[in-house]
Amino acid sequence: MKKLLFILVAMVTVGFGRVATAQEAVKFGYVSSDSVMLALPEYKTQMKIYESYGKQLEAQMKGKQQEFQTKLQDFQQNNANWIPEVIQDKQQELQRLDASLQEFAQTAQNNLAKKEQELLFPLYEKVQKGIDEVAKEQGFTFILQKQMFLYANEKYDITALVIKKLGGSTAPAE
């Protein structure tokens, strides 16, 4: 799939290059949008919110697991002393708790993914806007994602320009 994408990009590049030479010069650049995202001050804030949300879900999950384990141990230790009706009732309770635990785990995973999207989507939009602005200011015709290249000349890398435009820090992340 990557090979097909690379070939397609190469064909489009060559095709646009030939058309553009007759009309105007084509200027390509590239960016590491992940690096831009990590450099944004609000990224750390959003990630702290995300991590806090994840810890809350994890604490709930641990509480539910502990409840299940406690009732399971009680069942294992005392079922010899119970009448069949109590044993059946306790088994059904354990099955309900187990099903509830699995359902909660699935729901928590989905909610965590939604929370991440909710928190990061505005940042993705901000990064894209910064890329668009820098590309226009610098006269680029196309900006590609850095990860697409096996090699690229650094003079076409606009990552630092986008970070500066968005008020981010180019210092290494902690």
PDB file of C-alpha atoms in Angstrom:
ATOM      1  CA  MET A   1       0.000   0.000   0.000  1.00  0.00           C
ATOM      2  CA  LYS A   2       2.824   2.399   0.881  1.00  0.00           C
ATOM      3  CA  LYS A   3       4.576   1.502  -2.354  1.00  0.00           C
ATOM      4  CA  LEU A   4       1.422   2.285  -4.332  1.00  0.00           C
ATOM      5  CA  LEU A   5       1.027   5.607  -2.490  1.00  0.00           C
ATOM      6  CA  PHE A   6       4.661   6.486  -3.194  1.00  0.00           C
ATOM      7  CA  ILE A   7       4.294   5.676  -6.890  1.00  0.00           C
ATOM      8  CA  LEU A   8       1.094   7.712  -7.066  1.00  0.00           C
ATOM      9  CA  VAL A   9       2.737  10.706  -5.375  1.00  0.00           C
ATOM     10  CA  ALA A  10       5.734  10.412  -7.706  1.00  0.00           C
ATOM     11  CA  MET A  11       3.499  10.291 -10.786  1.00  0.00           C
ATOM     12  CA  VAL A  12       1.460  13.259  -9.601  1.00  0.00           C
ATOM     13  CA  THR A  13       4.650  15.155  -8.804  1.00  0.00           C
ATOM     14  CA  VAL A  14       6.114  14.500 -12.236  1.00  0.00           C
ATOM     15  CA  GLY A  15       2.790  15.303 -13.890  1.00  0.00           C
ATOM     16  CA  PHE A  16       2.373  18.569 -12.032  1.00  0.00           C
ATOM     17  CA  GLY A  17       6.016  19.417 -12.628  1.00  0.00           C
ATOM     18  CA  ARG A  18       5.609  19.129 -16.389  1.00  0.00           C
ATOM     19  CA  VAL A  19       2.375  21.138 -16.453  1.00  0.00           C
ATOM     20  CA  ALA A  20       3.705  23.721 -14.071  1.00  0.00           C
ATOM     21  CA  THR A  21       6.956  24.361 -15.918  1.00  0.00           C
ATOM     22  CA  ALA A  22       4.946  25.687 -18.789  1.00  0.00           C
ATOM     23  CA  GLN A  23       2.928  27.949 -16.485  1.00  0.00           C
ATOM     24  CA  GLU A  24       4.730  28.507 -13.168  1.00  0.00           C
ATOM     25  CA  ALA A  25       7.340  26.973 -10.900  1.00  0.00           C
ATOM     26  CA  VAL A  26       6.140  24.292  -8.508  1.00  0.00           C
ATOM     27  CA  LYS A  27       7.558  24.457  -5.020  1.00  0.00           C
ATOM     28  CA  PHE A  28       7.348  21.465  -2.695  1.00  0.00           C
ATOM     29  CA  GLY A  29       7.933  21.422   1.021  1.00  0.00           C
ATOM     30  CA  TYR A  30       7.364  19.080   3.887  1.00  0.00           C
ATOM     31  CA  VAL A  31       6.400  19.254   7.537  1.00  0.00           C
ATOM     32  CA  SER A  32       6.346  17.016  10.570  1.00  0.00           C
ATOM     33  CA  SER A  33       2.883  17.789  11.859  1.00  0.00           C
ATOM     34  CA  ASP A  34       3.545  15.589  14.910  1.00  0.00           C
ATOM     35  CA  SER A  35       6.497  17.796  15.861  1.00  0.00           C
ATOM     36  CA  VAL A  36       4.370  20.898  15.391  1.00  0.00           C
ATOM     37  CA  MET A  37       1.632  19.412  17.577  1.00  0.00           C
ATOM     38  CA  LEU A  38       4.088  18.500  20.336  1.00  0.00           C
ATOM     39  CA  ALA A  39       5.527  22.031  20.291  1.00  0.00           C
ATOM     40  CA  LEU A  40       2.171  23.707  20.975  1.00  0.00           C
ATOM     41  CA  PRO A  41       1.795  24.907  24.574  1.00  0.00           C
ATOM     42  CA  GLU A  42      -1.847  23.827  24.669  1.00  0.00           C
ATOM     43  CA  TYR A  43      -0.892  20.277  23.686  1.00  0.00           C
ATOM     44  CA  LYS A  44       0.533  19.627  27.156  1.00  0.00           C
ATOM     45  CA  THR A  45      -2.611  21.035  28.748  1.00  0.00           C
ATOM     46  CA  GLN A  46      -4.876  18.875  26.622  1.00  0.00           C
ATOM     47  CA  MET A  47      -2.778  15.793  27.330  1.00  0.00           C
ATOM     48  CA  LYS A  48      -2.984  16.426  31.087  1.00  0.00           C
ATOM     49  CA  ILE A  49      -6.778  16.548  30.800  1.00  0.00           C
ATOM     50  CA  TYR A  50      -6.708  13.340  28.757  1.00  0.00           C
ATOM     51  CA  GLU A  51      -4.444  11.566  31.247  1.00  0.00           C
ATOM     52  CA  SER A  52      -6.604  12.694  34.164  1.00  0.00           C
ATOM     53  CA  TYR A  53      -9.702  11.370  32.421  1.00  0.00           C
ATOM     54  CA  GLY A  54      -7.921   8.080  31.743  1.00  0.00           C
ATOM     55  CA  LYS A  55      -6.878   7.785  35.394  1.00  0.00           C
ATOM     56  CA  GLN A  56     -10.473   8.339  36.509  1.00  0.00           C
ATOM     57  CA  LEU A  57     -11.678   5.574  34.212  1.00  0.00           C
ATOM     58  CA  GLU A  58      -8.871   3.317  35.394  1.00  0.00           C
ATOM     59  CA  ALA A  59      -9.801   3.955  39.045  1.00  0.00           C
ATOM     60  CA  GLN A  60     -13.421   3.052  38.307  1.00  0.00           C
ATOM     61  CA  MET A  61     -12.280  -0.088  36.531  1.00  0.00           C
ATOM     62  CA  LYS A  62     -10.071  -1.107  39.450  1.00  0.00           C
ATOM     63  CA  GLY A  63     -12.969  -0.559  41.845  1.00  0.00           C
ATOM     64  CA  LYS A  64     -15.211  -2.793  39.765  1.00  0.00           C
ATOM     65  CA  GLN A  65     -12.480  -5.433  39.473  1.00  0.00           C
ATOM     66  CA  GLN A  66     -11.919  -5.356  43.230  1.00  0.00           C
ATOM     67  CA  GLU A  67     -15.648  -5.811  43.875  1.00  0.00           C
ATOM     68  CA  PHE A  68     -15.707  -8.784  41.512  1.00  0.00           C
ATOM     69  CA  GLN A  69     -12.598 -10.350  43.092  1.00  0.00           C
ATOM     70  CA  THR A  70     -13.983  -9.909  46.607  1.00  0.00           C
ATOM     71  CA  LYS A  71     -17.273 -11.588  45.705  1.00  0.00           C
ATOM     72  CA  LEU A  72     -15.456 -14.335  43.801  1.00  0.00           C
ATOM     73  CA  GLN A  73     -13.219 -15.078  46.794  1.00  0.00           C
ATOM     74  CA  ASP A  74     -16.240 -15.081  49.085  1.00  0.00           C
ATOM     75  CA  PHE A  75     -17.956 -17.539  46.756  1.00  0.00           C
ATOM     76  CA  GLN A  76     -14.893 -19.800  46.534  1.00  0.00           C
ATOM     77  CA  GLN A  77     -14.371 -19.838  50.291  1.00  0.00           C
ATOM     78  CA  ASN A  78     -17.975 -20.223  51.408  1.00  0.00           C
ATOM     79  CA  ASN A  79     -19.922 -22.073  48.709  1.00  0.00           C
ATOM     80  CA  ALA A  80     -19.512 -25.383  50.543  1.00  0.00           C
ATOM     81  CA  ASN A  81     -21.641 -23.942  53.365  1.00  0.00           C
ATOM     82  CA  TRP A  82     -24.430 -22.560  51.151  1.00  0.00           C
ATOM     83  CA  ILE A  83     -27.603 -24.184  49.981  1.00  0.00           C
ATOM     84  CA  PRO A  84     -27.979 -24.737  46.208  1.00  0.00           C
ATOM     85  CA  GLU A  85     -30.306 -21.721  45.806  1.00  0.00           C
ATOM     86  CA  VAL A  86     -27.746 -19.367  47.365  1.00  0.00           C
ATOM     87  CA  ILE A  87     -24.962 -20.884  45.243  1.00  0.00           C
ATOM     88  CA  GLN A  88     -27.020 -20.352  42.096  1.00  0.00           C
ATOM     89  CA  ASP A  89     -27.854 -16.772  43.119  1.00  0.00           C
ATOM     90  CA  LYS A  90     -24.174 -16.010  43.838  1.00  0.00           C
ATOM     91  CA  GLN A  91     -23.076 -17.548  40.513  1.00  0.00           C
ATOM     92  CA  GLN A  92     -25.591 -15.390  38.642  1.00  0.00           C
ATOM     93  CA  GLU A  93     -24.377 -12.325  40.535  1.00  0.00           C
ATOM     94  CA  LEU A  94     -20.781 -13.131  39.580  1.00  0.00           C
ATOM     95  CA  GLN A  95     -21.789 -13.577  35.940  1.00  0.00           C
ATOM     96  CA  ARG A  96     -23.601 -10.200  35.960  1.00  0.00           C
ATOM     97  CA  LEU A  97     -20.607  -8.516  37.564  1.00  0.00           C
ATOM     98  CA  ASP A  98     -18.242 -10.066  35.033  1.00  0.00           C
ATOM     99  CA  ALA A  99     -20.451  -8.959  32.127  1.00  0.00           C
ATOM    100  CA  SER A 100     -20.724  -5.484  33.637  1.00  0.00           C
ATOM    101  CA  LEU A 101     -16.963  -5.345  34.048  1.00  0.00           C
ATOM    102  CA  GLN A 102     -16.362  -6.274  30.420  1.00  0.00           C
ATOM    103  CA  GLU A 103     -18.992  -3.810  29.211  1.00  0.00           C
ATOM    104  CA  PHE A 104     -17.448  -1.048  31.310  1.00  0.00           C
ATOM    105  CA  ALA A 105     -13.985  -1.817  29.915  1.00  0.00           C
ATOM    106  CA  GLN A 106     -15.280  -1.543  26.337  1.00  0.00           C
ATOM    107  CA  THR A 107     -17.233   1.646  27.069  1.00  0.00           C
ATOM    108  CA  ALA A 108     -14.259   3.174  28.873  1.00  0.00           C
ATOM    109  CA  GLN A 109     -11.986   2.424  25.928  1.00  0.00           C
ATOM    110  CA  ASN A 110     -14.465   4.041  23.520  1.00  0.00           C
ATOM    111  CA  ASN A 111     -14.934   7.064  25.792  1.00  0.00           C
ATOM    112  CA  LEU A 112     -11.180   7.510  26.121  1.00  0.00           C
ATOM    113  CA  ALA A 113     -10.795   7.513  22.334  1.00  0.00           C
ATOM    114  CA  LYS A 114     -13.630  10.054  21.998  1.00  0.00           C
ATOM    115  CA  LYS A 115     -12.056  12.251  24.679  1.00  0.00           C
ATOM    116  CA  GLU A 116      -8.719  12.185  22.867  1.00  0.00           C
ATOM    117  CA  GLN A 117     -10.412  13.193  19.610  1.00  0.00           C
ATOM    118  CA  GLU A 118     -12.387  15.938  21.364  1.00  0.00           C
ATOM    119  CA  LEU A 119      -9.262  17.373  22.985  1.00  0.00           C
ATOM    120  CA  LEU A 120      -6.890  17.106  20.017  1.00  0.00           C
ATOM    121  CA  PHE A 121      -9.148  17.940  17.063  1.00  0.00           C
ATOM    122  CA  PRO A 122      -8.917  21.732  17.649  1.00  0.00           C
ATOM    123  CA  LEU A 123      -5.132  21.387  17.756  1.00  0.00           C
ATOM    124  CA  TYR A 124      -5.086  19.443  14.490  1.00  0.00           C
ATOM    125  CA  GLU A 125      -7.100  22.243  12.921  1.00  0.00           C
ATOM    126  CA  LYS A 126      -4.700  24.838  14.335  1.00  0.00           C
ATOM    127  CA  VAL A 127      -1.691  22.947  12.966  1.00  0.00           C
ATOM    128  CA  GLN A 128      -3.319  22.686   9.534  1.00  0.00           C
ATOM    129  CA  LYS A 129      -4.094  26.409   9.557  1.00  0.00           C
ATOM    130  CA  GLY A 130      -0.460  27.160  10.457  1.00  0.00           C
ATOM    131  CA  ILE A 131       0.789  24.904   7.661  1.00  0.00           C
ATOM    132  CA  ASP A 132      -1.550  26.627   5.190  1.00  0.00           C
ATOM    133  CA  GLU A 133      -0.395  30.098   6.253  1.00  0.00           C
ATOM    134  CA  VAL A 134       3.317  29.291   6.097  1.00  0.00           C
ATOM    135  CA  ALA A 135       2.898  27.552   2.731  1.00  0.00           C
ATOM    136  CA  LYS A 136       1.167  30.613   1.280  1.00  0.00           C
ATOM    137  CA  GLU A 137       3.670  33.043   2.782  1.00  0.00           C
ATOM    138  CA  GLN A 138       6.639  31.027   1.491  1.00  0.00           C
ATOM    139  CA  GLY A 139       5.104  30.362  -1.929  1.00  0.00           C
ATOM    140  CA  PHE A 140       4.858  26.577  -1.652  1.00  0.00           C
ATOM    141  CA  THR A 141       2.608  24.776  -4.105  1.00  0.00           C
ATOM    142  CA  PHE A 142       2.515  21.520  -2.109  1.00  0.00           C
ATOM    143  CA  ILE A 143       3.344  20.554   1.458  1.00  0.00           C
ATOM    144  CA  LEU A 144       3.754  16.861   2.207  1.00  0.00           C
ATOM    145  CA  GLN A 145       4.050  14.944   5.464  1.00  0.00           C
ATOM    146  CA  LYS A 146       7.701  14.365   6.398  1.00  0.00           C
ATOM    147  CA  GLN A 147       7.097  10.698   7.191  1.00  0.00           C
ATOM    148  CA  MET A 148       6.411  10.030   3.493  1.00  0.00           C
ATOM    149  CA  PHE A 149      10.056  10.494   2.577  1.00  0.00           C
ATOM    150  CA  LEU A 150      13.003   8.202   2.943  1.00  0.00           C
ATOM    151  CA  TYR A 151      15.194  11.242   2.397  1.00  0.00           C
ATOM    152  CA  ALA A 152      14.424  14.924   2.036  1.00  0.00           C
ATOM    153  CA  ASN A 153      16.633  17.993   1.877  1.00  0.00           C
ATOM    154  CA  GLU A 154      16.189  19.991   5.077  1.00  0.00           C
ATOM    155  CA  LYS A 155      15.880  23.274   3.195  1.00  0.00           C
ATOM    156  CA  TYR A 156      12.326  22.233   2.259  1.00  0.00           C
ATOM    157  CA  ASP A 157      11.318  21.455   5.859  1.00  0.00           C
ATOM    158  CA  ILE A 158       8.848  24.079   7.108  1.00  0.00           C
ATOM    159  CA  THR A 159       8.279  22.481  10.525  1.00  0.00           C
ATOM    160  CA  ALA A 160      10.170  25.169  12.473  1.00  0.00           C
ATOM    161  CA  LEU A 161       8.410  27.932  10.530  1.00  0.00           C
ATOM    162  CA  VAL A 162       4.984  26.492  11.393  1.00  0.00           C
ATOM    163  CA  ILE A 163       5.946  26.086  15.051  1.00  0.00           C
ATOM    164  CA  LYS A 164       7.116  29.713  15.156  1.00  0.00           C
ATOM    165  CA  LYS A 165       3.934  30.871  13.399  1.00  0.00           C
ATOM    166  CA  LEU A 166       1.785  29.095  15.994  1.00  0.00           C
ATOM    167  CA  GLY A 167       3.785  30.361  18.953  1.00  0.00           C
ATOM    168  CA  GLY A 168       5.147  26.970  19.914  1.00  0.00           C
ATOM    169  CA  SER A 169       8.504  26.104  21.357  1.00  0.00           C
ATOM    170  CA  THR A 170      11.158  24.451  19.217  1.00  0.00           C
ATOM    171  CA  ALA A 171      12.928  23.252  22.377  1.00  0.00           C
ATOM    172  CA  PRO A 172      12.855  19.474  22.886  1.00  0.00           C
ATOM    173  CA  ALA A 173       9.752  18.241  24.719  1.00  0.00           C
ATOM    174  CA  GLU A 174      10.143  17.056  28.307  1.00  0.00           C
TER     175      GLU A 174
END
